[in-house]
Coordinates of C-alpha atoms and ligand atoms in Angstrom, one line a residue:
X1 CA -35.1 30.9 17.2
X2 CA -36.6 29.8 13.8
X3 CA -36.1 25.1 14.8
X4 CA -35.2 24.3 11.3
X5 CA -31.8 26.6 11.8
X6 CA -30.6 23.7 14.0
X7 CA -29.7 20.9 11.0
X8 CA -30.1 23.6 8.3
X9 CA -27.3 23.6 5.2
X10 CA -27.6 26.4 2.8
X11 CA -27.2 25.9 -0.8
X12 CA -27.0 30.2 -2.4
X13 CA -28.2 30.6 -5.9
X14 CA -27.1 33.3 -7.9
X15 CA -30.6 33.0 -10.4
X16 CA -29.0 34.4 -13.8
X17 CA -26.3 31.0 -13.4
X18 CA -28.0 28.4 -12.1
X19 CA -30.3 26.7 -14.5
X20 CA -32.1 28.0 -17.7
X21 CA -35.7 26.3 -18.2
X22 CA -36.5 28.1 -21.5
X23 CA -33.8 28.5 -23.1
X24 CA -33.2 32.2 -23.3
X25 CA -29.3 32.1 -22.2
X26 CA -30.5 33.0 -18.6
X27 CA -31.2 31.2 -15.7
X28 CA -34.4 31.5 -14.0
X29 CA -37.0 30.9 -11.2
X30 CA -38.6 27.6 -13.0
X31 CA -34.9 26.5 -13.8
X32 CA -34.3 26.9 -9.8
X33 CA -37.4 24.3 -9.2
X34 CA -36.3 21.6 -11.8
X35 CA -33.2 21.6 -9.8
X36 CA -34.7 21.2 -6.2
X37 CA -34.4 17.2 -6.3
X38 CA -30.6 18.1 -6.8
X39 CA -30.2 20.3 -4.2
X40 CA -32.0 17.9 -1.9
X41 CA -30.0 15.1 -3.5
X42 CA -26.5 16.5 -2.2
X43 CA -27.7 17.0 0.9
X44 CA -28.8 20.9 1.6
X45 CA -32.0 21.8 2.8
X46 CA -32.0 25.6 2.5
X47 CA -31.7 27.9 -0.1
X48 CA -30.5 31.3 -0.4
X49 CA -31.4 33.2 -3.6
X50 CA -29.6 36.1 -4.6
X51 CA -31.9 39.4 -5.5
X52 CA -34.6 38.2 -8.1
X53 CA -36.7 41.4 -8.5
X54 CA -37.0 44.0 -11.0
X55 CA -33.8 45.7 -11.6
X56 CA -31.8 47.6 -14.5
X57 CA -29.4 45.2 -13.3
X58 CA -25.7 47.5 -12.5
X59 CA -24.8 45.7 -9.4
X60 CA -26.4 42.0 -10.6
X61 CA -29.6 42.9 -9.1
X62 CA -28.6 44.8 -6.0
X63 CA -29.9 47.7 -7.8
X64 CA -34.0 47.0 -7.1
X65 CA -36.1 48.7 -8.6
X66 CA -39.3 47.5 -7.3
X67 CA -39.0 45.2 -4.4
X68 CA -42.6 43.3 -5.0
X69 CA -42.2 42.5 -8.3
X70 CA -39.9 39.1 -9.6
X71 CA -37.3 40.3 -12.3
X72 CA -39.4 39.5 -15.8
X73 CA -36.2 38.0 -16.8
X74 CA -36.6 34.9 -13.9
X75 CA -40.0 34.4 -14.5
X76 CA -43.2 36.0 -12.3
X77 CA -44.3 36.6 -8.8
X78 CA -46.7 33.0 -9.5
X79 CA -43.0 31.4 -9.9
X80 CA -41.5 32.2 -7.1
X81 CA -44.2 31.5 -5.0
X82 CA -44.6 28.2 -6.8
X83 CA -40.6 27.7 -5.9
X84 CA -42.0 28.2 -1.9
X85 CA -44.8 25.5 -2.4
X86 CA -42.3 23.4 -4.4
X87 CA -39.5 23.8 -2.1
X88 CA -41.5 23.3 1.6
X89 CA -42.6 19.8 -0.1
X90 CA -39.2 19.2 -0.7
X91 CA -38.4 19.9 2.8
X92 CA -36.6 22.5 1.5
X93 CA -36.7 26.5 3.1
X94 CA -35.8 29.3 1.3
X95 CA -34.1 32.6 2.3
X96 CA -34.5 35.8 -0.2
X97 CA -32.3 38.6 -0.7
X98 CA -33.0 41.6 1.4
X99 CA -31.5 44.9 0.3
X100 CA -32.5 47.4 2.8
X101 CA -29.3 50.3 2.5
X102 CA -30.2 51.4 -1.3
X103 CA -32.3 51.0 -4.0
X104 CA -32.0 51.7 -7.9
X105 CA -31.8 55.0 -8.7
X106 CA -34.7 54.4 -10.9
X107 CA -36.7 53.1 -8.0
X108 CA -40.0 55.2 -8.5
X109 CA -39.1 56.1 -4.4
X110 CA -36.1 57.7 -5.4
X111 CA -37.8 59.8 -8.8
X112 CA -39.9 61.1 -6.5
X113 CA -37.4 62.3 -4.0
X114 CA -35.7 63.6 -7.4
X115 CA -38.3 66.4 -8.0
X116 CA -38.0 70.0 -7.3
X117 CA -40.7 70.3 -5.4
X118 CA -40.9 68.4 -1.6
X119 CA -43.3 65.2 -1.6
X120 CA -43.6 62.5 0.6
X121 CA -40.4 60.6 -0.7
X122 CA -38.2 63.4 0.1
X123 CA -36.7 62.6 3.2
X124 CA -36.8 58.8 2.3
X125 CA -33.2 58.9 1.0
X126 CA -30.4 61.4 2.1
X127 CA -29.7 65.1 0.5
X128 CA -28.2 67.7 1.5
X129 CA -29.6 71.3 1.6
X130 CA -28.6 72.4 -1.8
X131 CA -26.6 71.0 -5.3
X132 CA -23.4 72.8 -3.7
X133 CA -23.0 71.1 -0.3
X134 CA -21.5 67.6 -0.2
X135 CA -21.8 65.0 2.0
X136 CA -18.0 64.9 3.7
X137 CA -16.2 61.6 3.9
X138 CA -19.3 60.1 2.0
X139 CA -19.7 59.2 -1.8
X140 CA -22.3 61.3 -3.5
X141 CA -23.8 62.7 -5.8
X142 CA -24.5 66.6 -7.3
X143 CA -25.7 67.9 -10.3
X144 CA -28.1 65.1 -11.9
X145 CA -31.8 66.7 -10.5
X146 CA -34.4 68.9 -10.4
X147 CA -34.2 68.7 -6.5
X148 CA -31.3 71.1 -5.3
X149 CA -29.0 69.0 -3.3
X150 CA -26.5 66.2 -3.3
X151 CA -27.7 62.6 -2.9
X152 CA -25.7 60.3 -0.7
X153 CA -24.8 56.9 -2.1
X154 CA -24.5 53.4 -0.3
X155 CA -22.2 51.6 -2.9
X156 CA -22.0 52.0 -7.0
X157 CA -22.9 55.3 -8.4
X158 CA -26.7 53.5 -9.5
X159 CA -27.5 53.1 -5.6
X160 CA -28.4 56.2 -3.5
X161 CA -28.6 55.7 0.5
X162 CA -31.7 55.4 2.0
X163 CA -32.2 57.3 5.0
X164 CA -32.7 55.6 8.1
X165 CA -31.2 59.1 10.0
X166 CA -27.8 59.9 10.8
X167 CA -25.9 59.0 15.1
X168 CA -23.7 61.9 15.3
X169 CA -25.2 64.8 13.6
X170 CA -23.5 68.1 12.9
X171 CA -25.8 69.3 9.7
X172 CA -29.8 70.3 9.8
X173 CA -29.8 67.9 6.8
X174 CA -29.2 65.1 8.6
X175 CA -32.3 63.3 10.1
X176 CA -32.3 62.0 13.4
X177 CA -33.2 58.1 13.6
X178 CA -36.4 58.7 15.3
X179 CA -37.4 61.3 13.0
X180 CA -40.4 60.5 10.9
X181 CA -38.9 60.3 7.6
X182 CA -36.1 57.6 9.4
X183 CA -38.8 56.0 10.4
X184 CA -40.7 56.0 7.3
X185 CA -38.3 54.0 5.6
X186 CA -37.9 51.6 8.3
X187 CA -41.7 50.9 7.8
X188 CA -41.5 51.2 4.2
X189 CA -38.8 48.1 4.8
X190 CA -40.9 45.8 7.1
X191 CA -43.2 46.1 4.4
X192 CA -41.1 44.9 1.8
X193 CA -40.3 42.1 4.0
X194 CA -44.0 41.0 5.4
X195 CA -44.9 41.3 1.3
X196 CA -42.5 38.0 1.0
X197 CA -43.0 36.5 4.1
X198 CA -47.0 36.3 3.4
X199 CA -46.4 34.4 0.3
X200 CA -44.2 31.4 1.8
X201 CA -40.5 32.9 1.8
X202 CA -38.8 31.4 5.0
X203 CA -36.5 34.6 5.7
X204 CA -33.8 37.0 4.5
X205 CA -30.3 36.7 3.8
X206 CA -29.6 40.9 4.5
X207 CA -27.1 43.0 2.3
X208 CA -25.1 45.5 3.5
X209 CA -27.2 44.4 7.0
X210 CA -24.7 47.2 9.0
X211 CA -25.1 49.8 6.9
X212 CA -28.5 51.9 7.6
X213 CA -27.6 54.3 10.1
X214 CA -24.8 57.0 9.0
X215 CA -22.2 58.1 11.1
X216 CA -23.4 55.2 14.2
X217 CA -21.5 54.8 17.4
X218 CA -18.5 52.3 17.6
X219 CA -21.4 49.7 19.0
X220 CA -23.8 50.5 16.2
X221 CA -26.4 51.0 18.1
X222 CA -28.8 52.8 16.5
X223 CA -28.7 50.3 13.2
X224 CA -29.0 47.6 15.9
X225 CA -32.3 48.9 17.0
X226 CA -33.5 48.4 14.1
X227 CA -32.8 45.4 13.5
X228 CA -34.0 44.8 17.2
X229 CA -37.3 46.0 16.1
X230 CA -37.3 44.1 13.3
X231 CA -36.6 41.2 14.9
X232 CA -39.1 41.5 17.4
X233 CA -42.3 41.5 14.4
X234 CA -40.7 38.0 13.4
X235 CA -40.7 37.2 16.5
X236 CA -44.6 37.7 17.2
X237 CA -45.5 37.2 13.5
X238 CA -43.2 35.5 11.6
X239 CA -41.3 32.9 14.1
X240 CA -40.0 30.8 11.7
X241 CA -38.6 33.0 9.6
X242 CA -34.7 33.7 9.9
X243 CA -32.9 36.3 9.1
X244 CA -28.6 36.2 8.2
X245 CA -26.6 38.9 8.1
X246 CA -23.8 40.3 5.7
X247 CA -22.0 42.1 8.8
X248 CA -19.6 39.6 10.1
X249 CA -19.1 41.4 13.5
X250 CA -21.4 38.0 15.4
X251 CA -21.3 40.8 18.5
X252 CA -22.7 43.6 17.0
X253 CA -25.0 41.4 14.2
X254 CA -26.3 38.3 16.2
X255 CA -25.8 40.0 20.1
X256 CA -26.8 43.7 19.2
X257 CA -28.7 43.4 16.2
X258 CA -30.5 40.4 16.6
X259 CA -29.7 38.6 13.7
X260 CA -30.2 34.2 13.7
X261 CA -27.0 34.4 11.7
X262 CA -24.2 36.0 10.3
X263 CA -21.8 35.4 7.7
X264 CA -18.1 35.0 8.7
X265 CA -16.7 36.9 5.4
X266 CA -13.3 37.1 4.0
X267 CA -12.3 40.7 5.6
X268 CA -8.6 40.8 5.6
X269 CA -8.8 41.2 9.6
X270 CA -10.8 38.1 10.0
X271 CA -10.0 34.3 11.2
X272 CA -11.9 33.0 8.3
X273 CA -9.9 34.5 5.6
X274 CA -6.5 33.0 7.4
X275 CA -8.5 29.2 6.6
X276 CA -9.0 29.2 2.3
X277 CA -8.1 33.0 1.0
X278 CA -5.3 34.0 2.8
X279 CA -3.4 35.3 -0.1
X280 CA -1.3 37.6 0.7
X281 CA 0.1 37.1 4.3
X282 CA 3.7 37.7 4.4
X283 CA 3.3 38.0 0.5
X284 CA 2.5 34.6 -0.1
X285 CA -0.8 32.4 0.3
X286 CA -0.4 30.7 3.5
X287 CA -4.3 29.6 3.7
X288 CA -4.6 26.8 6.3
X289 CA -5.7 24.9 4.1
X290 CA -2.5 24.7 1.3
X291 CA -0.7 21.9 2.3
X292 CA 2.9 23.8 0.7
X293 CA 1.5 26.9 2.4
X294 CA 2.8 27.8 6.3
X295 CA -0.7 28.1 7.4
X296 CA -1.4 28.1 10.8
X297 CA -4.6 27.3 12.5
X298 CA -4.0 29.5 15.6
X299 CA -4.4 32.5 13.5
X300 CA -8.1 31.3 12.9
X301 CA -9.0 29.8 16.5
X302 CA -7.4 33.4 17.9
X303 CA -10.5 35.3 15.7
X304 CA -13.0 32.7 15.9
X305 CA -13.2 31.3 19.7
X306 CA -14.0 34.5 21.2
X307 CA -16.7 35.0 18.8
X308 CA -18.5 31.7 19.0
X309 CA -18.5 31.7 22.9
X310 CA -20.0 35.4 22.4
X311 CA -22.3 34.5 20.6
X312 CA -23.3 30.5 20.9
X313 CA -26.1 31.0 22.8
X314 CA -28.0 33.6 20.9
X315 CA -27.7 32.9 17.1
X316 CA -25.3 30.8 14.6
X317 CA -21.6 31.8 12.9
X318 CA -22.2 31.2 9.2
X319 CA -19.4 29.9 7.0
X320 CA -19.5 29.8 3.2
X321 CA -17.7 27.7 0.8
X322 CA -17.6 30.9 -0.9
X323 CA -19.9 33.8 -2.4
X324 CA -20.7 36.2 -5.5
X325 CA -18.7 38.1 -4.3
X326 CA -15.6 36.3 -3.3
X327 CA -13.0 34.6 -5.4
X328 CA -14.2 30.6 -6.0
X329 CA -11.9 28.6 -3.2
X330 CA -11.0 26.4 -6.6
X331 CA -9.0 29.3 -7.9
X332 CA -6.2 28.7 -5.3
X333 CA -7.2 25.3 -3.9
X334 CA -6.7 21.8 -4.9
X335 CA -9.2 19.7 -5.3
X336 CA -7.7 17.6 -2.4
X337 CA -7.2 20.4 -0.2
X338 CA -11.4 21.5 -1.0
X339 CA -12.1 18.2 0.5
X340 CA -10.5 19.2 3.4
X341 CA -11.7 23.0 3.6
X342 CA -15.5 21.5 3.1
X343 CA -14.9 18.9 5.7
X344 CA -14.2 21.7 8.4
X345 CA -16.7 24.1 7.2
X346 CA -19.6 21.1 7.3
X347 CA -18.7 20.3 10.4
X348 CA -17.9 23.4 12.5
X349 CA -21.2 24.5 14.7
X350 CA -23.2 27.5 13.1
X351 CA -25.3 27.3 10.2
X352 CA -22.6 26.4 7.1
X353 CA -23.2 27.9 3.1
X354 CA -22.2 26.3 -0.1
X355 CA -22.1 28.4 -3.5
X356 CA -23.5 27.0 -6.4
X357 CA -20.7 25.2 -8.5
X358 CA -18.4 25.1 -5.2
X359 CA -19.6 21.3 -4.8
X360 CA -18.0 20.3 -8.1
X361 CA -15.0 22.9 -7.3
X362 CA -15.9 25.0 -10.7
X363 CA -12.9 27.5 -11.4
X364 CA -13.1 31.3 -11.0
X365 CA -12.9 31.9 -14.6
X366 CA -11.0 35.3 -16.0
X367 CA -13.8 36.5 -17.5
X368 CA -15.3 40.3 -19.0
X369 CA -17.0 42.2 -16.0
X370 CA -20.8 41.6 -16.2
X371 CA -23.8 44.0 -14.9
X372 CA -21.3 45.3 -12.6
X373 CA -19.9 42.2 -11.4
X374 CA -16.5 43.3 -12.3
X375 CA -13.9 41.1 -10.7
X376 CA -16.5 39.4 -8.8
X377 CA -17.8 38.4 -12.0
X378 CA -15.5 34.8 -12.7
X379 CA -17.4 33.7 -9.4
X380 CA -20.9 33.9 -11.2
X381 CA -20.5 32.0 -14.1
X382 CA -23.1 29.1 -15.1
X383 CA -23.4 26.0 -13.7
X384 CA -22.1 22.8 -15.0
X385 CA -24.5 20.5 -14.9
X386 CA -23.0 17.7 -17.6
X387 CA -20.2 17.9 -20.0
X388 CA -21.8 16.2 -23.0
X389 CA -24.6 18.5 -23.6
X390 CA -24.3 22.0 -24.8
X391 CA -23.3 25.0 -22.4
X392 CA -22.7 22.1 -20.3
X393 CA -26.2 21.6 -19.6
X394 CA -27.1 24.9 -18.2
X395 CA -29.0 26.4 -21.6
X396 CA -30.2 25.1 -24.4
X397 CA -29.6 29.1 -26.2
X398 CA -27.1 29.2 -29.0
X399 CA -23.7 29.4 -26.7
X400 CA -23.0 33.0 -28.2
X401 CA -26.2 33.8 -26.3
X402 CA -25.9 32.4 -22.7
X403 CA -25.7 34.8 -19.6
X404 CA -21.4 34.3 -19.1
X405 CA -19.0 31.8 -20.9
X406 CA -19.0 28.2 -19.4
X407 CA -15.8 26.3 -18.6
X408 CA -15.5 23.9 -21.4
X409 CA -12.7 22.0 -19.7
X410 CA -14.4 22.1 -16.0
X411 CA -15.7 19.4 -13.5
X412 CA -19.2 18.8 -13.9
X413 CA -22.1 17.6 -11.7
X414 CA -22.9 14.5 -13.9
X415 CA -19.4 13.1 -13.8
X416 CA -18.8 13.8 -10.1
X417 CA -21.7 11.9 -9.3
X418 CA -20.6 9.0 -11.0
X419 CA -16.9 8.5 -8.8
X420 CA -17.2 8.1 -5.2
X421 CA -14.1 9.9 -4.5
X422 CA -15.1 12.9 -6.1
X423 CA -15.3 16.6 -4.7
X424 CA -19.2 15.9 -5.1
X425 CA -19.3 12.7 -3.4
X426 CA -17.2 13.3 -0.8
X427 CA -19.2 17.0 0.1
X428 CA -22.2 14.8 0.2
X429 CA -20.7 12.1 2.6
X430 CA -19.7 14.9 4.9
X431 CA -23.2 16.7 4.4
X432 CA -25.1 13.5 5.3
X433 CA -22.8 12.8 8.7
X434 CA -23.8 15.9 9.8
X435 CA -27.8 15.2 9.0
X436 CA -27.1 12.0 11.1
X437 CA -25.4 13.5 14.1
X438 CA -26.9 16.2 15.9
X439 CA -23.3 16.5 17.3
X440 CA -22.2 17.9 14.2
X441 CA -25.1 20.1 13.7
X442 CA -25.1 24.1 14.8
X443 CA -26.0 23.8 18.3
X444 CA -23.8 20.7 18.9
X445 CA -20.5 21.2 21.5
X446 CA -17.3 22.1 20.5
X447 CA -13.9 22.2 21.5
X448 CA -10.7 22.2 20.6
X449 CA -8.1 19.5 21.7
X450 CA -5.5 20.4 20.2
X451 CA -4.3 22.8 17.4
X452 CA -0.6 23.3 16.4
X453 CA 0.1 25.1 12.2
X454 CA -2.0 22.9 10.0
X455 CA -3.0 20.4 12.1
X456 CA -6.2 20.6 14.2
X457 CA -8.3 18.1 16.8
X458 CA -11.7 18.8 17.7
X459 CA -14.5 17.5 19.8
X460 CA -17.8 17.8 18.4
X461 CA -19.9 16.0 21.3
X462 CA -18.9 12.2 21.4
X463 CA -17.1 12.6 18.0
X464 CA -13.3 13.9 17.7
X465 CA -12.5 14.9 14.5
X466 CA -9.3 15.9 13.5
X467 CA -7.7 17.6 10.4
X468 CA -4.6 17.2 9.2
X469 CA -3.8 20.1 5.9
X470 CA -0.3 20.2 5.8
X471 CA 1.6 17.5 3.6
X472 CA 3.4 15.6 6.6
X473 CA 2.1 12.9 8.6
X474 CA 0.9 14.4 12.0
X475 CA 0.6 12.3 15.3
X476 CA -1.6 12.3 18.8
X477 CA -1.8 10.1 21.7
X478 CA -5.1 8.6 22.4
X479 CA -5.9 4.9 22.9
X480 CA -7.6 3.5 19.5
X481 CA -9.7 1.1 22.0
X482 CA -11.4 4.4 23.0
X483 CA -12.6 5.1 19.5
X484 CA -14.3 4.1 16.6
X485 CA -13.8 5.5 13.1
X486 CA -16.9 7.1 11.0
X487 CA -14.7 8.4 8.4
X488 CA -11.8 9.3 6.7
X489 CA -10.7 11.3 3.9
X490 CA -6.9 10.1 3.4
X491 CA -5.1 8.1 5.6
X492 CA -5.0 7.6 9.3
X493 CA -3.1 4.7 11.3
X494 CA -3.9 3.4 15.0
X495 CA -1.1 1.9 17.0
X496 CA -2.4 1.4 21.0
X497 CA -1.9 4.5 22.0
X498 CA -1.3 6.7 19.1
X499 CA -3.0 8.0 15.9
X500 CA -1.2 8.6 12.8
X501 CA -2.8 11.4 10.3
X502 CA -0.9 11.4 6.6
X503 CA -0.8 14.6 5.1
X504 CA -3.9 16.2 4.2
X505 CA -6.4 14.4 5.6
X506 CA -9.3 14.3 7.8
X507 CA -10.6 12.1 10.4
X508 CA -13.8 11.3 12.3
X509 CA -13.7 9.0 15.1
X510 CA -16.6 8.3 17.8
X511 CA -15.5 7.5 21.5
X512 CA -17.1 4.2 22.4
X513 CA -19.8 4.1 24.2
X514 CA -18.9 1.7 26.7
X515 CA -15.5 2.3 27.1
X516 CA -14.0 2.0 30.5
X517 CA -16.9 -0.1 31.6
X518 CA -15.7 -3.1 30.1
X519 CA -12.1 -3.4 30.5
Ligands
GLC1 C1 -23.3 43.2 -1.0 C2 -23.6 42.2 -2.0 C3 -22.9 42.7 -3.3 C4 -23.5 44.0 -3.7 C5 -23.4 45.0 -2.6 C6 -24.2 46.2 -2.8 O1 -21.9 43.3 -0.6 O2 -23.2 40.9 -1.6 O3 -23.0 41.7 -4.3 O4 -22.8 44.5 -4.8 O5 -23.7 44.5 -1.3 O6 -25.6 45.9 -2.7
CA2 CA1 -34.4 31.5 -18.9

């Protein structure tokens, strides 16, 4: 297990948005390393970049069309290795997108495995026989190439599946995972990763991580021993490096799979969508974390416990602020109730992500659908760095020209910074508590004391913290002589035996040291 996981806080980067260095309406890779003193500055130490590489760009870069090569748009290869140097000075590690299911259907792998004639890239993504047999239950593809035979895709129409072989098999098509083409790609991906890892990239944030085998078992198992073997060359090679996983099953992708970490993602059937997204449970938005909302914490702690005892002891549950792909937290959420939501996520064991922007609260913006971000796009707009320069500080390109529309009426980073009670401010208390006690940190203890509707107490090692998100006071017996508070967000009274939470707030309180000994 890679050390630096233990007190690691990821700050992900979606390149086009972040910060502009020349001026062409564009973020870039140079833009990313003026901004590293910031990054450090609020606290994270770990970055996660969304894809950077060569790409026609119809899924925002998800589409790759050659896997070695930085996007010309962000800059070079020399960049992004300078961004390693830069970064590791900084203290800083940084995690690259991996996107091992599909590549761009203009990948030269997949033009080759277009042609009429079989070559060695032939069985490196998945056909059928002929341009007349599908692929049942599966999107595809007939009718566009030389090659007879239908092409299996892995998500938009640009990205065909590449084929690590198929569980259950009931076509001569379909290639066994030990076959040598399966195998072939699963090489062909190892090198892809060693390429970044040789040049200083700390590990892999993995797309679609679940997706490589077709028609697995219920345990995937034969994705999983991939990943297993995976694993086992960072293991001997690479031991430092880490991988997380877009999967959010911690028993399949962290006990099965191998993976350091993997994200707890909004799926409708999960815990974590019950705390900030819950939108439409019983027709209204009853997130934990409304205070006029009926959430109710159990619905998370039922999902989550079981997980985390799983899997505690052999990688991390991640929990993000919020993604490119998911709706920004401030769409829904106050900025009182953010402080709260950030205060839990920051302080819950695993390995916590914040999203660009989220630290300010930036809006989802209703915005057009760009480079196929469609809805997903109003969570990718650029940052806002300061609200008196142009574009808010993001570009210096005429504003018709920048990569989306800024919010001209948003929060920005320069005026956060400024008021200690801002979003910013308080993220960054809560950021730096958890850099001062391991308690806090992902390996640290925890249990709950006691968790009733929007109200929740936890132990984090000698600190209790508790969490109040509803808007009524809350109460608890303990004796205040027992305890010592670190911080508050809100208010929260002390009687002798009995603590007093107001509504939405949050509380951190260390048991004395020598209590019991002296009285
Ligand atoms: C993942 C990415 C998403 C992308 C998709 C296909 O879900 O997070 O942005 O569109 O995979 O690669
Ligand atoms: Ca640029």
């Amino acid at each position: 297990m890679p050390e630096w996981l233990k007190d690691a806080v990821f700050y992900e980067i979606y390149p086009s948005s972040f910060y502009d260095s020349n001026g062409d309406g564009i973020g870039d890779i140079e833009g990313i390393i003026q901004k590293l003193d910031y990054v450090r500055e609020l606290g994270c130490n770990a970055l996660w970049i969304n894809p950077c590489f060569d790409s026609p760009f119809l899924d925002g870069g998800y589409d790759i069309r050659d896997y070695k090569k930085v996007s010309s748009r962000y800059g070079t290869n020399e960049d992004l290795i300078h961004l390693f140097r830069t970064a590791h000075e900084k203290g800083i590690h940084v995690l690259l997108d991996l996107v091992p299911g599909h590549t761009s259907d203009q990948h030269p792998w997949f033009k080759r495995s277009c042609e009429s004639t079989p070559n060695e890239y032939w069985g490196r993504y998945i056909w059928t026989s002929h341009a007349f047999e599908g692929i049942e239950n599966h999107p595809y593809i007939s009718g566009m190439t030389q090659r007879s035979g239908a092409y299996m895709l892995n998500f938009f129409a640009s990205q065909p599946a590449l084929n690590y072989g198929w569980g259950y098999r009931d076509k001569e098509w379909m290639s066994a995972p030990d076959s040598k083409e399966a195998f072939e790609t699963r090489e062909a991906l190892k090198d892809i990763m060693r390429f970044w890892l040789d040049l200083g990239c700390d590990g892999y944030r993995v797309d679609m991580a679940d997706s490589l085998v077709k028609n697995d078992d219920e345990n995937k198992s034969a994705t999983c021993a991939i990943w297993r073997d995976i694993r086992n060359m960072l293991d001997r090679d690479y031991p430092q490096a880490a991988l997380v996983a877009e999967w959010s099953n911690p028993y399949q992708a962290i006990l099965g799979a191998g993976f350091h970490m993997d994200f707890y993602l909004d799926h409708p059937h999960n815990g974590y969508n019950t705390l900030l997204r819950d939108y439409e449970h019983n027709k209204e938005d009853n997130s934990f974390f409304r205070a006029e909302g009926q959430g109710d914490i159990a619905r998370f702690l039922d999902d989550y416990l079981p997980k985390y005892k799983a899997s505690k002891d052999s990688g991390y549950i991640s929990m993000f602020t919020c993604n490119h792909d998911t709706p920004r937290p401030a769409r829904t959420l106050s900025n009182r109730e953010l402080k709260l939501a950030y205060a839990f996520i920051f302080t819950m064991p695993g390995v916590p992500f914040l999203y660009y922007g989220d630290e300010i609260g930036m809006k989802y913006l209703d915005v057009e659908t760009k480079e196929g971000g469609y809805h997903r796009t109003g969570s990718r707009t650029p940052m806002q760095w300061d609200k008196d320069l142009v574009n808010m500080g993001f570009s210096k390109a005429d504003p018709k020209d920048i990569y989306l529309p800024v919010d001209p009426l948003g929060p920005s980073v320069s005026q956060q910074k400024k008021e200690f009670h801002s979003l910013w401010s308080t993220l960054r208390q809560i950021i730096f508590l958890r850099h001062k006690y391991s308690n806090l940190q992902a390996d640290g203890d925890f249990r709950v004391l006691y968790g009733y509707k929007q109200f929740l107490v936890y132990k984090r090692g000698r600190l209790i913290l508790a969490l109040n998100s509803s808007n009524h006071s809350m109460k608890w017996y303990s004796s205040k002589r027992k305890l010592h508070k670190v911080y508050l967000i809100g208010e929260c009274d002390e009687t002798e035996d009995m603590i007093y939470l107001s509504a939405q707030s949050f509380v951190i309180f260390e048991e004395r040291e020598n209590y019991g000994s002296h009285n």
